PDB file of C-alpha atoms in Angstrom:
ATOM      1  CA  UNK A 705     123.060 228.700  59.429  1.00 39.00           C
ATOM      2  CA  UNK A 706     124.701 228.087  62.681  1.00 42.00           C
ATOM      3  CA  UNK A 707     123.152 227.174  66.013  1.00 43.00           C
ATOM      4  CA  UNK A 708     124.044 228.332  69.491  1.00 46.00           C
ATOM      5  CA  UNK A 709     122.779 226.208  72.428  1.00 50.00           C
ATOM      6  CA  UNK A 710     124.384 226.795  76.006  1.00 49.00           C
ATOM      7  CA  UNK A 711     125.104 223.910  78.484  1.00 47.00           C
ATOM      8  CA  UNK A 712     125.228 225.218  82.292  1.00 45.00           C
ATOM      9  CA  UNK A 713     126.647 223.144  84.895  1.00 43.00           C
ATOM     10  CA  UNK A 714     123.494 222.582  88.122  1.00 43.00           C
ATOM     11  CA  UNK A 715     125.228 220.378  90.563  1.00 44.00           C
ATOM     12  CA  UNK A 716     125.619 216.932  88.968  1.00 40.00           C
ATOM     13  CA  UNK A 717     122.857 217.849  86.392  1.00 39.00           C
ATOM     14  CA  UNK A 718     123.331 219.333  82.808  1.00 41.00           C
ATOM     15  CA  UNK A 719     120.776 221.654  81.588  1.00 45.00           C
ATOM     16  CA  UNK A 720     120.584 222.619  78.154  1.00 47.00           C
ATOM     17  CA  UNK A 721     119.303 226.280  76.892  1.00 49.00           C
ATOM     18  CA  UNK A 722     118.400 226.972  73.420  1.00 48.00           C
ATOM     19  CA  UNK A 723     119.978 230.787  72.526  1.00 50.00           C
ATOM     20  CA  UNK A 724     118.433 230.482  68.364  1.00 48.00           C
ATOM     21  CA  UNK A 725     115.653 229.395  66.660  1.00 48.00           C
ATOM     22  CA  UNK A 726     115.161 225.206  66.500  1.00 47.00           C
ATOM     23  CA  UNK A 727     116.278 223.525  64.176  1.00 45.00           C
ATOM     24  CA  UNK A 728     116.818 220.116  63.382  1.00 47.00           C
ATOM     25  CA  UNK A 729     120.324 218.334  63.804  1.00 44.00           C
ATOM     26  CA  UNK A 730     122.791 215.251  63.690  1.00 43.00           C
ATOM     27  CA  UNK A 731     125.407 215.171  65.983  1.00 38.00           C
ATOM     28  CA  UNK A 732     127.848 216.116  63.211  1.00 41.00           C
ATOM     29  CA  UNK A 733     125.848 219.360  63.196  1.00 43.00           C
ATOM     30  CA  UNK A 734     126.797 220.089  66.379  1.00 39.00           C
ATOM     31  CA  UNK A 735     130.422 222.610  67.300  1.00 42.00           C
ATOM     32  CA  UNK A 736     130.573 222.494  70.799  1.00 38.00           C
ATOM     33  CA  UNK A 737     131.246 225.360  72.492  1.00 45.00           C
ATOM     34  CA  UNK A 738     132.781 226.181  76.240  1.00 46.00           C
ATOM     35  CA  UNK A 739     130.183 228.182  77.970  1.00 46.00           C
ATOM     36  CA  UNK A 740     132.210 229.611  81.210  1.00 48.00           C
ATOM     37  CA  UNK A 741     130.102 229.021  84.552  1.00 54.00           C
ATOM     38  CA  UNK A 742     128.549 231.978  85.718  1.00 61.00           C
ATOM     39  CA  UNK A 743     126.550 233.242  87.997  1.00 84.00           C
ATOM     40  CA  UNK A 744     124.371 235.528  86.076  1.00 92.00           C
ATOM     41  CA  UNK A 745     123.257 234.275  82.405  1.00 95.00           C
ATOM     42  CA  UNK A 746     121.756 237.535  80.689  1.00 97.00           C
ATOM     43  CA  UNK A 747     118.815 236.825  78.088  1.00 97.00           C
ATOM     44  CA  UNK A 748     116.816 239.617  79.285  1.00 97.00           C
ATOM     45  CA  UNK A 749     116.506 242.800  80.127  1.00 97.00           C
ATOM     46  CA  UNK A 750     114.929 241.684  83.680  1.00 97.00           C
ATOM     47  CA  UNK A 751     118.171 239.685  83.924  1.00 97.00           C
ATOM     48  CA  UNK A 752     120.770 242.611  82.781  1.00 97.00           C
ATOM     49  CA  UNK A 753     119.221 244.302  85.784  1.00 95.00           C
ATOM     50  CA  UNK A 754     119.223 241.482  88.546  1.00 94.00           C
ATOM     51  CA  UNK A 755     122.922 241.685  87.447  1.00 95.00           C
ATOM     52  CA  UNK A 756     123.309 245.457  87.903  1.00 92.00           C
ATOM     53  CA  UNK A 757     121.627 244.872  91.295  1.00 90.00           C
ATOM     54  CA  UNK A 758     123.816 242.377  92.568  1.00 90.00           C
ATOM     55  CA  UNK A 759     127.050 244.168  91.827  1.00 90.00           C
ATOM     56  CA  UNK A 760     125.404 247.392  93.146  1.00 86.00           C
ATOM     57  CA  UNK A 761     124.865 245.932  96.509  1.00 86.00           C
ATOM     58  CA  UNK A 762     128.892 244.102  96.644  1.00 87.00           C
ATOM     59  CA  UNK A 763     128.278 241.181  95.101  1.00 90.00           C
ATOM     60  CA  UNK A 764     130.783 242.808  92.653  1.00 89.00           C
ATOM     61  CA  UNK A 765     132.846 239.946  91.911  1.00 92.00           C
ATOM     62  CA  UNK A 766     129.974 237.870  90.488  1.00 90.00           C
ATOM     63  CA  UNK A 767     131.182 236.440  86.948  1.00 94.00           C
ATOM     64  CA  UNK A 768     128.195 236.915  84.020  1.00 96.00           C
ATOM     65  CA  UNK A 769     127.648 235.758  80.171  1.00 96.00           C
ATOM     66  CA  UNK A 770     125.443 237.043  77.836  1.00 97.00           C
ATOM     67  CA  UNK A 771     123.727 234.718  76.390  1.00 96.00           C
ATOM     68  CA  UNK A 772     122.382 236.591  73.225  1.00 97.00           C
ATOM     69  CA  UNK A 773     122.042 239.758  71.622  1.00 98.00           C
ATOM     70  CA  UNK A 774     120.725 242.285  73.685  1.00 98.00           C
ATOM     71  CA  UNK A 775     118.438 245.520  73.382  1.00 98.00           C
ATOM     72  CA  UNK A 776     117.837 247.131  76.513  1.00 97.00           C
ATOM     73  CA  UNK A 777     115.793 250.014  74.959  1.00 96.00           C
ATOM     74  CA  UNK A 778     114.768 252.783  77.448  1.00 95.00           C
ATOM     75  CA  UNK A 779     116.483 250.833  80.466  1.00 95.00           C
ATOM     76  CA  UNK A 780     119.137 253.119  82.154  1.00 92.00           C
ATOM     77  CA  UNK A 781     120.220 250.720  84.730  1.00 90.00           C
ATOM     78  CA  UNK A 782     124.270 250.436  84.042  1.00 90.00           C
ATOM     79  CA  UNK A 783     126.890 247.905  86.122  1.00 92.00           C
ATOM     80  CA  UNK A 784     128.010 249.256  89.442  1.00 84.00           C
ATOM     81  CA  UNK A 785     125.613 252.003  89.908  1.00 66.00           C
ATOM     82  CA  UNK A 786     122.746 252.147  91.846  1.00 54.00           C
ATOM     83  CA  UNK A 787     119.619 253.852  92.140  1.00 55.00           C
ATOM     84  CA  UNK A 788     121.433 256.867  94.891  1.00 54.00           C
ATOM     85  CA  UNK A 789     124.032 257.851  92.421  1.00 54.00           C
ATOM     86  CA  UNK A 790     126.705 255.720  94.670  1.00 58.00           C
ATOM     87  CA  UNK A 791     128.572 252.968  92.841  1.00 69.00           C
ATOM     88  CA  UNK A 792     130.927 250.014  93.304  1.00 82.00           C
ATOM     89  CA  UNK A 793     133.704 248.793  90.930  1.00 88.00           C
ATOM     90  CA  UNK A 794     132.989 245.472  88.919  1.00 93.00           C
ATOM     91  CA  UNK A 795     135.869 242.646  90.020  1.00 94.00           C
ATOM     92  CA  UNK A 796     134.308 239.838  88.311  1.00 95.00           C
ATOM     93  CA  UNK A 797     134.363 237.969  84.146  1.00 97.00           C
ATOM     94  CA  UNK A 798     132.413 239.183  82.186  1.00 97.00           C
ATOM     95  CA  UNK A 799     131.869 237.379  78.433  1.00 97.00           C
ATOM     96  CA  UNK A 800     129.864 238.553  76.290  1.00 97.00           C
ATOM     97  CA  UNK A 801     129.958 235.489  74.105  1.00 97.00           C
ATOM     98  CA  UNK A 802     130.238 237.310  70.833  1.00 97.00           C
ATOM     99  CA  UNK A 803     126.927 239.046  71.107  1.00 98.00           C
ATOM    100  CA  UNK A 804     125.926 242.382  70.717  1.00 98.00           C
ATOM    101  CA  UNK A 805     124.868 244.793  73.963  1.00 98.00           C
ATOM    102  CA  UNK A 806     122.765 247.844  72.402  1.00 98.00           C
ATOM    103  CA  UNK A 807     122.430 250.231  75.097  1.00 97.00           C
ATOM    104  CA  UNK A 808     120.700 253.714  74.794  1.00 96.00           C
ATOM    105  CA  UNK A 809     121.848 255.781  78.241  1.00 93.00           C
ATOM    106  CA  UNK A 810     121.164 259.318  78.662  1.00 91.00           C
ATOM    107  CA  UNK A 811     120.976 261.081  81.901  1.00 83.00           C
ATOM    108  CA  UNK A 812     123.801 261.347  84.787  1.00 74.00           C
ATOM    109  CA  UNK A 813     125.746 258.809  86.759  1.00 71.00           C
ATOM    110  CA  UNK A 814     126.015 257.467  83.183  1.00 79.00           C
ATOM    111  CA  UNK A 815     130.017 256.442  82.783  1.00 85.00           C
ATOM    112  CA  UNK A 816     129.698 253.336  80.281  1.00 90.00           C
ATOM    113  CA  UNK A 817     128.370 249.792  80.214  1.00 94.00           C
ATOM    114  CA  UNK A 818     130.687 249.178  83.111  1.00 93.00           C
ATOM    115  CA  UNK A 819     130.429 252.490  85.968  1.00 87.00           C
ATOM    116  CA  UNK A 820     134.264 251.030  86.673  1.00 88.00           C
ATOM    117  CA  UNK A 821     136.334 247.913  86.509  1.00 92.00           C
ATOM    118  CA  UNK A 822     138.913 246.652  88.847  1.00 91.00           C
ATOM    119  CA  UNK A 823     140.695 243.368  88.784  1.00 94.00           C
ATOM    120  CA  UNK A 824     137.981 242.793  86.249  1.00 95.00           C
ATOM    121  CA  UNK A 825     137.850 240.773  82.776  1.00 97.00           C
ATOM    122  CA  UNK A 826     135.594 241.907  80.264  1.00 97.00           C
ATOM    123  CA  UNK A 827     135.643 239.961  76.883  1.00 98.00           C
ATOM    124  CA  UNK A 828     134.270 239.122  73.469  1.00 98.00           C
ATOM    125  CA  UNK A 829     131.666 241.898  73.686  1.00 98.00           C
ATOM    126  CA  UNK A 830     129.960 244.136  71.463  1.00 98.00           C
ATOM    127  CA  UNK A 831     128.765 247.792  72.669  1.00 98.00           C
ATOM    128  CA  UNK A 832     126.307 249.620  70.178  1.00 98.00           C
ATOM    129  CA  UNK A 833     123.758 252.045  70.609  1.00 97.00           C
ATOM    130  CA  UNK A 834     124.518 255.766  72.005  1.00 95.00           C
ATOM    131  CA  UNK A 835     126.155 257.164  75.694  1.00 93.00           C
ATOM    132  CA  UNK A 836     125.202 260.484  76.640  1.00 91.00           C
ATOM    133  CA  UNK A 837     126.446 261.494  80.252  1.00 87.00           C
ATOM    134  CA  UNK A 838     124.989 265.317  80.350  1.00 81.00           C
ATOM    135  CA  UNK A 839     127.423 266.018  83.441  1.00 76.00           C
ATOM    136  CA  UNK A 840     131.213 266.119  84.089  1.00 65.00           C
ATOM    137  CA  UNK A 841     132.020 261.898  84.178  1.00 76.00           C
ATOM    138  CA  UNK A 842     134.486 259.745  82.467  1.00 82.00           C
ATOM    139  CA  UNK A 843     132.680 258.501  79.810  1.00 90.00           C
ATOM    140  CA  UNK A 844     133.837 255.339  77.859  1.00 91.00           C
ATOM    141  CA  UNK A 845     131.884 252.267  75.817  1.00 93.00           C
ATOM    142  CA  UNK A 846     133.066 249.764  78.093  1.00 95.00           C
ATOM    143  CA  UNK A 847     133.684 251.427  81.136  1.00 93.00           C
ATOM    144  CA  UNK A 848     134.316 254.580  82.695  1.00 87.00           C
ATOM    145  CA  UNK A 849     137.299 254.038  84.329  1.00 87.00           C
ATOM    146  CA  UNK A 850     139.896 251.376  85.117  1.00 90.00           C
ATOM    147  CA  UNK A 851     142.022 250.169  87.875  1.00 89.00           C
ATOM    148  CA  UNK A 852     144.200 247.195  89.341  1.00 91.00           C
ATOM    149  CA  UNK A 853     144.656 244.378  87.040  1.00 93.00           C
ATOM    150  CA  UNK A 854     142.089 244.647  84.569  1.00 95.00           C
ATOM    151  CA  UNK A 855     141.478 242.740  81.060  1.00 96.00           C
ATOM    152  CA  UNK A 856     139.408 244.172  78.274  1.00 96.00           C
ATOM    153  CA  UNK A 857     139.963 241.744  75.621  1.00 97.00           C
ATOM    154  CA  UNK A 858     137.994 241.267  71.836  1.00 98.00           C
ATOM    155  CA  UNK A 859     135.330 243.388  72.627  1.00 97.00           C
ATOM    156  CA  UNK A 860     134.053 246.385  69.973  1.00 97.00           C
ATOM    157  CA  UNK A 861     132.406 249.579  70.339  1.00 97.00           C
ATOM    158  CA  UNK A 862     130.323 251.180  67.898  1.00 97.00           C
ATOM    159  CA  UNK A 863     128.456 253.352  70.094  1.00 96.00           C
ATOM    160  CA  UNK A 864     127.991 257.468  69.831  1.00 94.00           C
ATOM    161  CA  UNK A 865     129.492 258.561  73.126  1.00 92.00           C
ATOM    162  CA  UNK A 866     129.246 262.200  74.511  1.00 90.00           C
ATOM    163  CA  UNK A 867     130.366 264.009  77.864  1.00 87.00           C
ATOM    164  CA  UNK A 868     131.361 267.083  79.138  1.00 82.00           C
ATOM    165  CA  UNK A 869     134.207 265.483  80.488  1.00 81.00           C
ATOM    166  CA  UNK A 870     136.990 262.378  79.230  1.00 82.00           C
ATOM    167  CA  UNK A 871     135.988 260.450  76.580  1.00 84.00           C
ATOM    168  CA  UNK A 872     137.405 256.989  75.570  1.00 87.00           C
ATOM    169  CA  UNK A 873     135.924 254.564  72.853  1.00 90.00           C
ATOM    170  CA  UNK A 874     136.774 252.029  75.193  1.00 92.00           C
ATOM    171  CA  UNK A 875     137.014 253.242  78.523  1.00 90.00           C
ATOM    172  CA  UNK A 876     138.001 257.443  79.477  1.00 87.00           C
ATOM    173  CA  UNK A 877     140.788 256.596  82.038  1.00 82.00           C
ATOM    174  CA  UNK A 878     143.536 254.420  83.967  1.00 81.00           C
ATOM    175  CA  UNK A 879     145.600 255.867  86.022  1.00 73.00           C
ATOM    176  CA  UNK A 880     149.662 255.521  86.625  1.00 72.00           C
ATOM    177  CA  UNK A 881     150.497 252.167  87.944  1.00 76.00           C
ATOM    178  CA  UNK A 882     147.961 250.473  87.037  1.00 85.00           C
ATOM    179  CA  UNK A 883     148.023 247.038  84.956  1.00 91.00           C
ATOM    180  CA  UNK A 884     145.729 247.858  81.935  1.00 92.00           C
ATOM    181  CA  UNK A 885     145.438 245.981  79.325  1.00 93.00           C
ATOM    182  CA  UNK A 886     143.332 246.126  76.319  1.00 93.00           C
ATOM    183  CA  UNK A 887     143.728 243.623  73.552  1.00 95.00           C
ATOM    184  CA  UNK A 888     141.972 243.824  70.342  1.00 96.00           C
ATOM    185  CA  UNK A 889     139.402 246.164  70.876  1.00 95.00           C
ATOM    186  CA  UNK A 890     138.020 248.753  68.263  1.00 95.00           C
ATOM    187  CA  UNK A 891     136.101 251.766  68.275  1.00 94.00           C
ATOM    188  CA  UNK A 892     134.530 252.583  65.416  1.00 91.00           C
TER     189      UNK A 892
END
């Protein structure tokens, strides 16, 4: 059994997280890991939506890791889109670390994980769960649409996704002249 612990950088100070259960280990034990420094660590669903919030309100360049996998059950709250329907593009790194996102959105203003991305990275990330937009929006696991110079690299979606309108495992749209690129990413 493997164990995941997080080290994030506080000034001069280290401060270690535990992301598993405890165990007991030697040194030799131990794979160290490069945990990217971020402003927003997501463990919770409290946390996923201090996140949202942030980028919501143009702080939308504001790099996050998910620290473990994540349900958000009957949360709705998406990246980019706030509470009036209105929305801003995400510009920052996202890494998901490997873990798992399960997300269950129904309703409108629902476009993907991600409302869009622009000049964004979004990596190692696993979408599950179900999308349901019930009006006429880009619809895609990751994100709804794309622009600028964007990265979408290692992540996997396994989530049911439905729309009236474009659908994309990954994301429903970039347009002409834009610098896309999306590197090992299923849909299944």
């Amino acid at each position: 059994h493997g164990f995941r612990m997080a080290v994030e950088r506080n000034g001069s100070n280290l401060q270690f997280m535990e992301l598993g259960d405890s165990i007991q280990a030697t040194w030799a034990d131990v794979e160290i890991m490069d945990v990217p420094e971020a402003k927003h660590i997501i463990r919770t669903v409290d946390d996923w939506k201090a996140f949202a919030k942030d980028v919501a309100e143009g702080k939308n360049s504001a790099s996050a890791v998910l620290a473990n996998d994540l349900d958000l059950g009957d949360c709705q709250t998406t990246i980019g889109m706030n509470d009036k329907g209105n929305g801003k593009a995400y510009m920052g790194e996202f890494d998901g670390m490997g873990h798992t996102l399960t997300v269950h959105y129904d309703g409108k203003n629902i476009h993907g994980v991600f409302l869009a991305l622009n000049n964004a990275t979004v990596k190692n990330l696993h979408v599950a769960g179900s999308i349901n937009s019930n009006q006429s929006t880009s619809v895609g696991g990751i994100s709804g649409e794309v622009r600028g110079t964007t990265t979408i690299e290692n992540c996997r979606v396994s989530a049911d996704i439905t729309s009236r309108s474009d659908i994309g495992g990954i994301t429903a749209g970039a347009k002409y002249g834009w610098n896309v690129t999306l590197k090992n990413c299923p849909f299944d």
